Amino acid sequence: ADEILAKFCRSLENVFSSHVQTNIYLTPGSCQGFNTHFDDHDVFVIQLSGTKNWRLYQRPIDNPYKGESFSTKDHKAGELQKEFELKEGECVYIPRGLMHDATSVGKKASLHITVGLIVKKWADLMLEALSEVAIRNPKFRRSLPPGFARPGYNNKSAKIYFDELIDEFQKSSNFDEVFEVIKENFIRERIPNLRGSLIDTSSNFLKEGLYIRRPNLQAKLKRDDLEAIIVCGGGDLRFELKAYKVLQVILSGEPFSAASLSNSEDSLTLDMIKKLTAFGIIEPIQKT
């Protein structure tokens, strides 16, 4: 992957707390790439070369869910709402669900990057909350009534039980707990930035060597009764509980060395620095 584009994507993921994907499109002069359609995710279009004439229409679906894809049979563009030219160096935001199309202007080919934001939705949080409640409350794990799919089944009693579960959910769900689960799962889903880590870990580790948290690193430090834990891309890194305060310093974003931490309550070992470097948490500061 292009290093500059990768850094750009990681910075956007850090800002928006969403998965970011990119596609690069080259369109010949006076041509249209795709027919009128909408996307099920938000996009930023960055024009790199040439000019494109964009047309924005109506929204047949408000905030389409993931997988709720465009269909020429079911979704019509509606009336034209806005038309404009996107020139080199300009950017436009296209919300998910908004019908659009674009045609390159003149004989010059058009080159643009589409940056897609795959966001977490409130429905995702609610589903996670329901799962957490179901783990704790056996009422949610009961089987549906026998024969519920048979013709003529009377669902009156099932409706009563359903309403009871709605009340149970409202009483039992814990927003703060579920919000932390959503946050941690998002962090774990990030692709670790391991560029240069193999070379860095094969180098000599000196107590005086300076290191720093990698830019745009998404990580969370927490602890339980036994361990200090860094939640990060690819999974969790676990350390002895006594390393917690040292890890706080490491993740602060300020430069540090093993020697500078030697006066802390618990000193950082070179093995810990090597582990954090290997997993893309920190990187050495190159002296110029």
PDB file of C-alpha atoms in Angstrom:
ATOM      1  CA  ALA A   1       0.000   0.000   0.000  1.00  0.00           C
ATOM      2  CA  ASP A   2       1.096   3.575  -0.594  1.00  0.00           C
ATOM      3  CA  GLU A   3       2.584   4.860   2.675  1.00  0.00           C
ATOM      4  CA  ILE A   4       1.145   8.366   2.360  1.00  0.00           C
ATOM      5  CA  LEU A   5      -2.340   7.062   1.579  1.00  0.00           C
ATOM      6  CA  ALA A   6      -2.085   4.550   4.428  1.00  0.00           C
ATOM      7  CA  LYS A   7      -1.175   7.330   6.880  1.00  0.00           C
ATOM      8  CA  PHE A   8      -4.080   9.390   5.583  1.00  0.00           C
ATOM      9  CA  CYS A   9      -6.504   6.508   6.138  1.00  0.00           C
ATOM     10  CA  ARG A  10      -5.220   5.831   9.646  1.00  0.00           C
ATOM     11  CA  SER A  11      -5.585   9.505  10.548  1.00  0.00           C
ATOM     12  CA  LEU A  12      -9.203   9.488   9.316  1.00  0.00           C
ATOM     13  CA  GLU A  13      -9.929   6.305  11.259  1.00  0.00           C
ATOM     14  CA  ASN A  14      -8.572   8.035  14.341  1.00  0.00           C
ATOM     15  CA  VAL A  15     -10.715  11.141  13.797  1.00  0.00           C
ATOM     16  CA  PHE A  16     -14.000   9.470  12.827  1.00  0.00           C
ATOM     17  CA  SER A  17     -13.712   6.158  14.725  1.00  0.00           C
ATOM     18  CA  SER A  18     -14.727   4.338  11.560  1.00  0.00           C
ATOM     19  CA  HIS A  19     -13.149   1.847   9.193  1.00  0.00           C
ATOM     20  CA  VAL A  20     -11.698   3.653   6.172  1.00  0.00           C
ATOM     21  CA  GLN A  21     -11.253   2.149   2.719  1.00  0.00           C
ATOM     22  CA  THR A  22     -10.059   3.725  -0.511  1.00  0.00           C
ATOM     23  CA  ASN A  23     -10.594   3.097  -4.208  1.00  0.00           C
ATOM     24  CA  ILE A  24      -8.806   4.881  -7.040  1.00  0.00           C
ATOM     25  CA  TYR A  25     -10.708   5.494 -10.279  1.00  0.00           C
ATOM     26  CA  LEU A  26      -9.318   6.482 -13.681  1.00  0.00           C
ATOM     27  CA  THR A  27     -12.024   7.572 -16.132  1.00  0.00           C
ATOM     28  CA  PRO A  28     -11.326   8.382 -19.810  1.00  0.00           C
ATOM     29  CA  GLY A  29     -12.276  11.823 -21.095  1.00  0.00           C
ATOM     30  CA  SER A  30     -15.996  12.544 -21.592  1.00  0.00           C
ATOM     31  CA  CYS A  31     -16.957   9.220 -19.991  1.00  0.00           C
ATOM     32  CA  GLN A  32     -19.133   8.174 -17.071  1.00  0.00           C
ATOM     33  CA  GLY A  33     -17.699   5.576 -14.705  1.00  0.00           C
ATOM     34  CA  PHE A  34     -20.816   4.215 -12.972  1.00  0.00           C
ATOM     35  CA  ASN A  35     -24.506   4.564 -13.633  1.00  0.00           C
ATOM     36  CA  THR A  36     -26.552   6.603 -11.172  1.00  0.00           C
ATOM     37  CA  HIS A  37     -26.460   4.829  -7.802  1.00  0.00           C
ATOM     38  CA  PHE A  38     -26.038   5.250  -4.059  1.00  0.00           C
ATOM     39  CA  ASP A  39     -23.506   3.731  -1.667  1.00  0.00           C
ATOM     40  CA  ASP A  40     -24.283   2.078   1.665  1.00  0.00           C
ATOM     41  CA  HIS A  41     -21.416   4.020   3.276  1.00  0.00           C
ATOM     42  CA  ASP A  42     -20.295   7.660   3.387  1.00  0.00           C
ATOM     43  CA  VAL A  43     -17.615   8.697   0.905  1.00  0.00           C
ATOM     44  CA  PHE A  44     -15.244  11.590   0.309  1.00  0.00           C
ATOM     45  CA  VAL A  45     -14.220  12.056  -3.320  1.00  0.00           C
ATOM     46  CA  ILE A  46     -10.788  13.650  -3.799  1.00  0.00           C
ATOM     47  CA  GLN A  47     -10.096  14.827  -7.344  1.00  0.00           C
ATOM     48  CA  LEU A  48      -6.420  14.266  -8.226  1.00  0.00           C
ATOM     49  CA  SER A  49      -6.351  15.086 -11.931  1.00  0.00           C
ATOM     50  CA  GLY A  50      -8.810  16.296 -14.520  1.00  0.00           C
ATOM     51  CA  THR A  51     -12.352  17.489 -13.850  1.00  0.00           C
ATOM     52  CA  LYS A  52     -15.611  15.652 -13.272  1.00  0.00           C
ATOM     53  CA  ASN A  53     -19.164  16.901 -13.546  1.00  0.00           C
ATOM     54  CA  TRP A  54     -21.152  15.598 -10.578  1.00  0.00           C
ATOM     55  CA  ARG A  55     -24.915  15.250 -10.305  1.00  0.00           C
ATOM     56  CA  LEU A  56     -26.641  14.658  -6.979  1.00  0.00           C
ATOM     57  CA  TYR A  57     -30.210  13.401  -6.806  1.00  0.00           C
ATOM     58  CA  GLN A  58     -32.575  12.341  -4.046  1.00  0.00           C
ATOM     59  CA  ARG A  59     -32.233   9.761  -1.268  1.00  0.00           C
ATOM     60  CA  PRO A  60     -34.445   6.722  -1.852  1.00  0.00           C
ATOM     61  CA  ILE A  61     -33.225   5.337   1.507  1.00  0.00           C
ATOM     62  CA  ASP A  62     -32.268   7.311   4.596  1.00  0.00           C
ATOM     63  CA  ASN A  63     -29.082   5.977   6.177  1.00  0.00           C
ATOM     64  CA  PRO A  64     -28.969   2.576   4.432  1.00  0.00           C
ATOM     65  CA  TYR A  65     -27.700  -0.274   6.568  1.00  0.00           C
ATOM     66  CA  LYS A  66     -24.604  -2.269   5.637  1.00  0.00           C
ATOM     67  CA  GLY A  67     -25.536  -4.638   2.819  1.00  0.00           C
ATOM     68  CA  GLU A  68     -28.625  -2.617   1.880  1.00  0.00           C
ATOM     69  CA  SER A  69     -27.221  -2.231  -1.603  1.00  0.00           C
ATOM     70  CA  PHE A  70     -28.414  -0.202  -4.554  1.00  0.00           C
ATOM     71  CA  SER A  71     -30.785  -1.916  -6.987  1.00  0.00           C
ATOM     72  CA  THR A  72     -31.733  -0.447 -10.366  1.00  0.00           C
ATOM     73  CA  LYS A  73     -35.080  -2.201 -10.021  1.00  0.00           C
ATOM     74  CA  ASP A  74     -35.991  -0.837  -6.601  1.00  0.00           C
ATOM     75  CA  HIS A  75     -34.224   2.527  -6.386  1.00  0.00           C
ATOM     76  CA  LYS A  76     -34.828   5.499  -8.662  1.00  0.00           C
ATOM     77  CA  ALA A  77     -32.716   8.637  -8.833  1.00  0.00           C
ATOM     78  CA  GLY A  78     -35.587  11.083  -8.525  1.00  0.00           C
ATOM     79  CA  GLU A  79     -35.161  14.759  -9.341  1.00  0.00           C
ATOM     80  CA  LEU A  80     -31.752  16.351  -9.835  1.00  0.00           C
ATOM     81  CA  GLN A  81     -30.866  18.315  -6.685  1.00  0.00           C
ATOM     82  CA  LYS A  82     -27.411  19.719  -7.467  1.00  0.00           C
ATOM     83  CA  GLU A  83     -24.885  19.742 -10.312  1.00  0.00           C
ATOM     84  CA  PHE A  84     -21.297  20.981 -10.128  1.00  0.00           C
ATOM     85  CA  GLU A  85     -17.762  20.431 -11.425  1.00  0.00           C
ATOM     86  CA  LEU A  86     -15.123  18.928  -9.155  1.00  0.00           C
ATOM     87  CA  LYS A  87     -11.695  20.194 -10.156  1.00  0.00           C
ATOM     88  CA  GLU A  88      -8.187  18.998  -9.360  1.00  0.00           C
ATOM     89  CA  GLY A  89      -7.405  19.438  -5.657  1.00  0.00           C
ATOM     90  CA  GLU A  90     -11.057  19.660  -4.607  1.00  0.00           C
ATOM     91  CA  CYS A  91     -13.072  17.271  -2.450  1.00  0.00           C
ATOM     92  CA  VAL A  92     -16.771  16.500  -2.075  1.00  0.00           C
ATOM     93  CA  TYR A  93     -18.658  14.570   0.601  1.00  0.00           C
ATOM     94  CA  ILE A  94     -21.373  12.151  -0.548  1.00  0.00           C
ATOM     95  CA  PRO A  95     -23.548  10.857   2.332  1.00  0.00           C
ATOM     96  CA  ARG A  96     -24.653   7.230   2.223  1.00  0.00           C
ATOM     97  CA  GLY A  97     -27.967   6.748   0.475  1.00  0.00           C
ATOM     98  CA  LEU A  98     -27.606   9.814  -1.777  1.00  0.00           C
ATOM     99  CA  MET A  99     -28.037   8.991  -5.473  1.00  0.00           C
ATOM    100  CA  HIS A 100     -25.222  10.358  -7.635  1.00  0.00           C
ATOM    101  CA  ASP A 101     -23.276  10.001 -10.868  1.00  0.00           C
ATOM    102  CA  ALA A 102     -20.300  11.746 -12.472  1.00  0.00           C
ATOM    103  CA  THR A 103     -18.866  12.301 -15.962  1.00  0.00           C
ATOM    104  CA  SER A 104     -15.328  13.389 -16.794  1.00  0.00           C
ATOM    105  CA  VAL A 105     -15.177  16.797 -18.475  1.00  0.00           C
ATOM    106  CA  GLY A 106     -13.384  17.309 -21.802  1.00  0.00           C
ATOM    107  CA  LYS A 107     -10.825  15.031 -23.406  1.00  0.00           C
ATOM    108  CA  LYS A 108      -8.557  14.758 -20.359  1.00  0.00           C
ATOM    109  CA  ALA A 109      -8.889  11.630 -18.234  1.00  0.00           C
ATOM    110  CA  SER A 110     -10.100  11.987 -14.667  1.00  0.00           C
ATOM    111  CA  LEU A 111      -8.315  10.466 -11.669  1.00  0.00           C
ATOM    112  CA  HIS A 112      -9.870  10.518  -8.222  1.00  0.00           C
ATOM    113  CA  ILE A 113      -9.738   8.709  -4.890  1.00  0.00           C
ATOM    114  CA  THR A 114     -12.928   7.614  -3.195  1.00  0.00           C
ATOM    115  CA  VAL A 115     -12.478   7.428   0.564  1.00  0.00           C
ATOM    116  CA  GLY A 116     -15.192   5.284   2.140  1.00  0.00           C
ATOM    117  CA  LEU A 117     -16.163   5.516   5.807  1.00  0.00           C
ATOM    118  CA  ILE A 118     -17.682   2.323   7.228  1.00  0.00           C
ATOM    119  CA  VAL A 119     -19.249   3.676  10.393  1.00  0.00           C
ATOM    120  CA  LYS A 120     -20.615   1.970  13.479  1.00  0.00           C
ATOM    121  CA  LYS A 121     -24.346   2.548  13.810  1.00  0.00           C
ATOM    122  CA  TRP A 122     -26.729   2.828  16.738  1.00  0.00           C
ATOM    123  CA  ALA A 123     -28.247  -0.459  15.602  1.00  0.00           C
ATOM    124  CA  ASP A 124     -24.834  -2.093  16.107  1.00  0.00           C
ATOM    125  CA  LEU A 125     -24.692  -0.778  19.655  1.00  0.00           C
ATOM    126  CA  MET A 126     -28.260  -1.911  20.405  1.00  0.00           C
ATOM    127  CA  LEU A 127     -27.546  -5.406  19.079  1.00  0.00           C
ATOM    128  CA  GLU A 128     -24.427  -5.579  21.234  1.00  0.00           C
ATOM    129  CA  ALA A 129     -26.445  -4.419  24.235  1.00  0.00           C
ATOM    130  CA  LEU A 130     -29.019  -7.144  23.617  1.00  0.00           C
ATOM    131  CA  SER A 131     -26.269  -9.749  23.355  1.00  0.00           C
ATOM    132  CA  GLU A 132     -24.772  -8.611  26.664  1.00  0.00           C
ATOM    133  CA  VAL A 133     -28.162  -8.808  28.382  1.00  0.00           C
ATOM    134  CA  ALA A 134     -28.839 -12.256  26.908  1.00  0.00           C
ATOM    135  CA  ILE A 135     -25.545 -13.537  28.308  1.00  0.00           C
ATOM    136  CA  ARG A 136     -26.584 -12.505  31.826  1.00  0.00           C
ATOM    137  CA  ASN A 137     -30.338 -13.109  31.686  1.00  0.00           C
ATOM    138  CA  PRO A 138     -31.574 -16.656  30.876  1.00  0.00           C
ATOM    139  CA  LYS A 139     -35.050 -15.351  29.981  1.00  0.00           C
ATOM    140  CA  PHE A 140     -33.640 -14.130  26.664  1.00  0.00           C
ATOM    141  CA  ARG A 141     -32.210 -17.564  25.922  1.00  0.00           C
ATOM    142  CA  ARG A 142     -35.467 -19.470  26.204  1.00  0.00           C
ATOM    143  CA  SER A 143     -36.712 -21.294  23.112  1.00  0.00           C
ATOM    144  CA  LEU A 144     -39.509 -19.855  21.028  1.00  0.00           C
ATOM    145  CA  PRO A 145     -42.856 -21.626  21.614  1.00  0.00           C
ATOM    146  CA  PRO A 146     -43.196 -25.062  19.962  1.00  0.00           C
ATOM    147  CA  GLY A 147     -45.045 -24.858  16.674  1.00  0.00           C
ATOM    148  CA  PHE A 148     -44.710 -21.063  16.365  1.00  0.00           C
ATOM    149  CA  ALA A 149     -44.289 -21.365  12.577  1.00  0.00           C
ATOM    150  CA  ARG A 150     -47.405 -23.501  12.044  1.00  0.00           C
ATOM    151  CA  PRO A 151     -50.425 -21.998  10.246  1.00  0.00           C
ATOM    152  CA  GLY A 152     -52.962 -20.595  12.647  1.00  0.00           C
ATOM    153  CA  TYR A 153     -50.566 -20.368  15.590  1.00  0.00           C
ATOM    154  CA  ASN A 154     -51.955 -17.982  18.223  1.00  0.00           C
ATOM    155  CA  ASN A 155     -49.121 -15.602  19.094  1.00  0.00           C
ATOM    156  CA  LYS A 156     -50.931 -13.799  21.912  1.00  0.00           C
ATOM    157  CA  SER A 157     -48.894 -15.388  24.705  1.00  0.00           C
ATOM    158  CA  ALA A 158     -45.684 -14.917  22.702  1.00  0.00           C
ATOM    159  CA  LYS A 159     -46.462 -11.203  22.340  1.00  0.00           C
ATOM    160  CA  ILE A 160     -46.938 -10.921  26.106  1.00  0.00           C
ATOM    161  CA  TYR A 161     -43.561 -12.567  26.741  1.00  0.00           C
ATOM    162  CA  PHE A 162     -41.937 -10.351  24.099  1.00  0.00           C
ATOM    163  CA  ASP A 163     -43.203  -7.242  25.890  1.00  0.00           C
ATOM    164  CA  GLU A 164     -41.825  -8.614  29.164  1.00  0.00           C
ATOM    165  CA  LEU A 165     -38.408  -9.022  27.539  1.00  0.00           C
ATOM    166  CA  ILE A 166     -38.521  -5.419  26.299  1.00  0.00           C
ATOM    167  CA  ASP A 167     -39.026  -4.276  29.899  1.00  0.00           C
ATOM    168  CA  GLU A 168     -36.255  -6.598  31.103  1.00  0.00           C
ATOM    169  CA  PHE A 169     -33.898  -5.215  28.471  1.00  0.00           C
ATOM    170  CA  GLN A 170     -34.569  -1.637  29.515  1.00  0.00           C
ATOM    171  CA  LYS A 171     -33.868  -2.489  33.159  1.00  0.00           C
ATOM    172  CA  SER A 172     -30.822  -4.699  32.559  1.00  0.00           C
ATOM    173  CA  SER A 173     -28.936  -2.988  29.737  1.00  0.00           C
ATOM    174  CA  ASN A 174     -25.855  -1.008  30.738  1.00  0.00           C
ATOM    175  CA  PHE A 175     -24.938   1.738  28.273  1.00  0.00           C
ATOM    176  CA  ASP A 176     -21.475   2.452  29.686  1.00  0.00           C
ATOM    177  CA  GLU A 177     -20.518  -1.226  29.642  1.00  0.00           C
ATOM    178  CA  VAL A 178     -21.732  -1.810  26.092  1.00  0.00           C
ATOM    179  CA  PHE A 179     -20.193   1.420  24.812  1.00  0.00           C
ATOM    180  CA  GLU A 180     -16.805   0.246  26.090  1.00  0.00           C
ATOM    181  CA  VAL A 181     -17.304  -3.120  24.362  1.00  0.00           C
ATOM    182  CA  ILE A 182     -18.072  -1.366  21.055  1.00  0.00           C
ATOM    183  CA  LYS A 183     -15.019   0.888  21.454  1.00  0.00           C
ATOM    184  CA  GLU A 184     -12.671  -1.959  22.301  1.00  0.00           C
ATOM    185  CA  ASN A 185     -13.929  -4.160  19.471  1.00  0.00           C
ATOM    186  CA  PHE A 186     -13.423  -1.297  17.020  1.00  0.00           C
ATOM    187  CA  ILE A 187      -9.842  -0.824  18.222  1.00  0.00           C
ATOM    188  CA  ARG A 188      -9.103  -4.554  17.915  1.00  0.00           C
ATOM    189  CA  GLU A 189     -10.395  -4.523  14.322  1.00  0.00           C
ATOM    190  CA  ARG A 190      -7.786  -1.950  13.237  1.00  0.00           C
ATOM    191  CA  ILE A 191      -4.923  -3.180  11.073  1.00  0.00           C
ATOM    192  CA  PRO A 192      -1.698  -2.795  13.084  1.00  0.00           C
ATOM    193  CA  ASN A 193       0.854  -0.403  11.607  1.00  0.00           C
ATOM    194  CA  LEU A 194       3.878  -2.693  11.445  1.00  0.00           C
ATOM    195  CA  ARG A 195       5.833  -0.747   8.838  1.00  0.00           C
ATOM    196  CA  GLY A 196       9.497  -0.967   9.807  1.00  0.00           C
ATOM    197  CA  SER A 197       8.821  -2.925  12.994  1.00  0.00           C
ATOM    198  CA  LEU A 198      10.772  -5.994  11.822  1.00  0.00           C
ATOM    199  CA  ILE A 199      13.880  -3.890  11.214  1.00  0.00           C
ATOM    200  CA  ASP A 200      13.339  -1.956  14.439  1.00  0.00           C
ATOM    201  CA  THR A 201      13.084  -5.112  16.550  1.00  0.00           C
ATOM    202  CA  SER A 202      16.223  -6.563  14.991  1.00  0.00           C
ATOM    203  CA  SER A 203      18.244  -3.497  15.974  1.00  0.00           C
ATOM    204  CA  ASN A 204      20.109  -3.105  19.237  1.00  0.00           C
ATOM    205  CA  PHE A 205      17.943  -1.885  22.097  1.00  0.00           C
ATOM    206  CA  LEU A 206      19.791   0.572  24.301  1.00  0.00           C
ATOM    207  CA  LYS A 207      18.627   2.072  27.577  1.00  0.00           C
ATOM    208  CA  GLU A 208      19.337   5.538  26.171  1.00  0.00           C
ATOM    209  CA  GLY A 209      17.434   4.943  22.915  1.00  0.00           C
ATOM    210  CA  LEU A 210      14.424   7.232  22.445  1.00  0.00           C
ATOM    211  CA  TYR A 211      11.016   5.823  21.542  1.00  0.00           C
ATOM    212  CA  ILE A 212       7.564   7.281  21.032  1.00  0.00           C
ATOM    213  CA  ARG A 213       4.000   6.115  20.551  1.00  0.00           C
ATOM    214  CA  ARG A 214       3.236   5.618  16.860  1.00  0.00           C
ATOM    215  CA  PRO A 215       1.172   8.432  15.324  1.00  0.00           C
ATOM    216  CA  ASN A 216      -2.564   7.767  14.970  1.00  0.00           C
ATOM    217  CA  LEU A 217      -2.245   4.631  17.078  1.00  0.00           C
ATOM    218  CA  GLN A 218      -5.616   3.578  18.419  1.00  0.00           C
ATOM    219  CA  ALA A 219      -5.117   1.818  21.727  1.00  0.00           C
ATOM    220  CA  LYS A 220      -6.656   1.668  25.169  1.00  0.00           C
ATOM    221  CA  LEU A 221      -4.861   0.872  28.402  1.00  0.00           C
ATOM    222  CA  LYS A 222      -6.815  -0.872  31.128  1.00  0.00           C
ATOM    223  CA  ARG A 223      -6.185  -3.177  34.057  1.00  0.00           C
ATOM    224  CA  ASP A 224      -7.872  -5.828  36.124  1.00  0.00           C
ATOM    225  CA  ASP A 225      -6.866  -7.513  39.360  1.00  0.00           C
ATOM    226  CA  LEU A 226      -4.103  -9.497  37.675  1.00  0.00           C
ATOM    227  CA  GLU A 227      -2.838  -7.749  34.548  1.00  0.00           C
ATOM    228  CA  ALA A 228      -2.234  -4.503  32.702  1.00  0.00           C
ATOM    229  CA  ILE A 229      -3.763  -4.738  29.230  1.00  0.00           C
ATOM    230  CA  ILE A 230      -3.274  -2.739  26.039  1.00  0.00           C
ATOM    231  CA  VAL A 231      -6.272  -3.101  23.725  1.00  0.00           C
ATOM    232  CA  CYS A 232      -4.899  -2.551  20.212  1.00  0.00           C
ATOM    233  CA  GLY A 233      -5.187  -3.561  16.581  1.00  0.00           C
ATOM    234  CA  GLY A 234      -5.055  -7.323  16.200  1.00  0.00           C
ATOM    235  CA  GLY A 235      -5.842  -8.135  19.829  1.00  0.00           C
ATOM    236  CA  ASP A 236      -4.747  -7.453  23.397  1.00  0.00           C
ATOM    237  CA  LEU A 237      -1.229  -7.223  24.802  1.00  0.00           C
ATOM    238  CA  ARG A 238      -0.928  -8.376  28.408  1.00  0.00           C
ATOM    239  CA  PHE A 239       1.653  -7.420  30.997  1.00  0.00           C
ATOM    240  CA  GLU A 240       2.203  -7.831  34.706  1.00  0.00           C
ATOM    241  CA  LEU A 241       0.022  -5.483  36.720  1.00  0.00           C
ATOM    242  CA  LYS A 242       3.069  -3.640  38.056  1.00  0.00           C
ATOM    243  CA  ALA A 243       3.795  -2.397  34.506  1.00  0.00           C
ATOM    244  CA  TYR A 244       0.594  -0.304  34.407  1.00  0.00           C
ATOM    245  CA  LYS A 245       2.159   3.027  35.431  1.00  0.00           C
ATOM    246  CA  VAL A 246       5.046   2.586  33.012  1.00  0.00           C
ATOM    247  CA  LEU A 247       2.616   1.801  30.201  1.00  0.00           C
ATOM    248  CA  GLN A 248       0.738   5.010  31.005  1.00  0.00           C
ATOM    249  CA  VAL A 249       3.938   6.941  30.346  1.00  0.00           C
ATOM    250  CA  ILE A 250       4.630   5.018  27.146  1.00  0.00           C
ATOM    251  CA  LEU A 251       1.157   5.670  25.735  1.00  0.00           C
ATOM    252  CA  SER A 252       1.163   9.347  26.708  1.00  0.00           C
ATOM    253  CA  GLY A 253       2.671  10.324  23.361  1.00  0.00           C
ATOM    254  CA  GLU A 254       5.801  11.854  24.870  1.00  0.00           C
ATOM    255  CA  PRO A 255       9.291  10.560  23.944  1.00  0.00           C
ATOM    256  CA  PHE A 256      10.844   8.193  26.462  1.00  0.00           C
ATOM    257  CA  SER A 257      13.721   5.803  26.981  1.00  0.00           C
ATOM    258  CA  ALA A 258      14.275   2.857  29.275  1.00  0.00           C
ATOM    259  CA  ALA A 259      16.773   4.976  31.175  1.00  0.00           C
ATOM    260  CA  SER A 260      14.276   7.816  31.660  1.00  0.00           C
ATOM    261  CA  LEU A 261      11.822   5.399  33.253  1.00  0.00           C
ATOM    262  CA  SER A 262      14.331   3.846  35.616  1.00  0.00           C
ATOM    263  CA  ASN A 263      13.296   6.190  38.416  1.00  0.00           C
ATOM    264  CA  SER A 264       9.635   5.207  38.110  1.00  0.00           C
ATOM    265  CA  GLU A 265       8.046   2.996  40.726  1.00  0.00           C
ATOM    266  CA  ASP A 266       8.368   0.078  38.286  1.00  0.00           C
ATOM    267  CA  SER A 267      11.121   0.267  35.678  1.00  0.00           C
ATOM    268  CA  LEU A 268      10.533  -0.598  32.037  1.00  0.00           C
ATOM    269  CA  THR A 269      12.640  -3.454  30.717  1.00  0.00           C
ATOM    270  CA  LEU A 270      14.212  -3.602  27.269  1.00  0.00           C
ATOM    271  CA  ASP A 271      12.161  -6.737  26.605  1.00  0.00           C
ATOM    272  CA  MET A 272       8.977  -4.710  27.067  1.00  0.00           C
ATOM    273  CA  ILE A 273      10.208  -2.061  24.633  1.00  0.00           C
ATOM    274  CA  LYS A 274      11.025  -4.772  22.115  1.00  0.00           C
ATOM    275  CA  LYS A 275       7.557  -6.312  22.458  1.00  0.00           C
ATOM    276  CA  LEU A 276       5.785  -2.982  22.042  1.00  0.00           C
ATOM    277  CA  THR A 277       7.934  -2.172  19.012  1.00  0.00           C
ATOM    278  CA  ALA A 278       7.206  -5.543  17.408  1.00  0.00           C
ATOM    279  CA  PHE A 279       3.448  -5.013  17.753  1.00  0.00           C
ATOM    280  CA  GLY A 280       3.520  -1.509  16.259  1.00  0.00           C
ATOM    281  CA  ILE A 281       2.707   0.326  19.491  1.00  0.00           C
ATOM    282  CA  ILE A 282       5.904   2.379  19.634  1.00  0.00           C
ATOM    283  CA  GLU A 283       8.747   3.201  17.278  1.00  0.00           C
ATOM    284  CA  PRO A 284      12.285   4.516  17.711  1.00  0.00           C
ATOM    285  CA  ILE A 285      12.934   8.199  17.162  1.00  0.00           C
ATOM    286  CA  GLN A 286      15.548   8.477  14.438  1.00  0.00           C
ATOM    287  CA  LYS A 287      18.258  10.982  15.263  1.00  0.00           C
ATOM    288  CA  THR A 288      19.210  13.327  12.451  1.00  0.00           C
TER     289      THR A 288
END
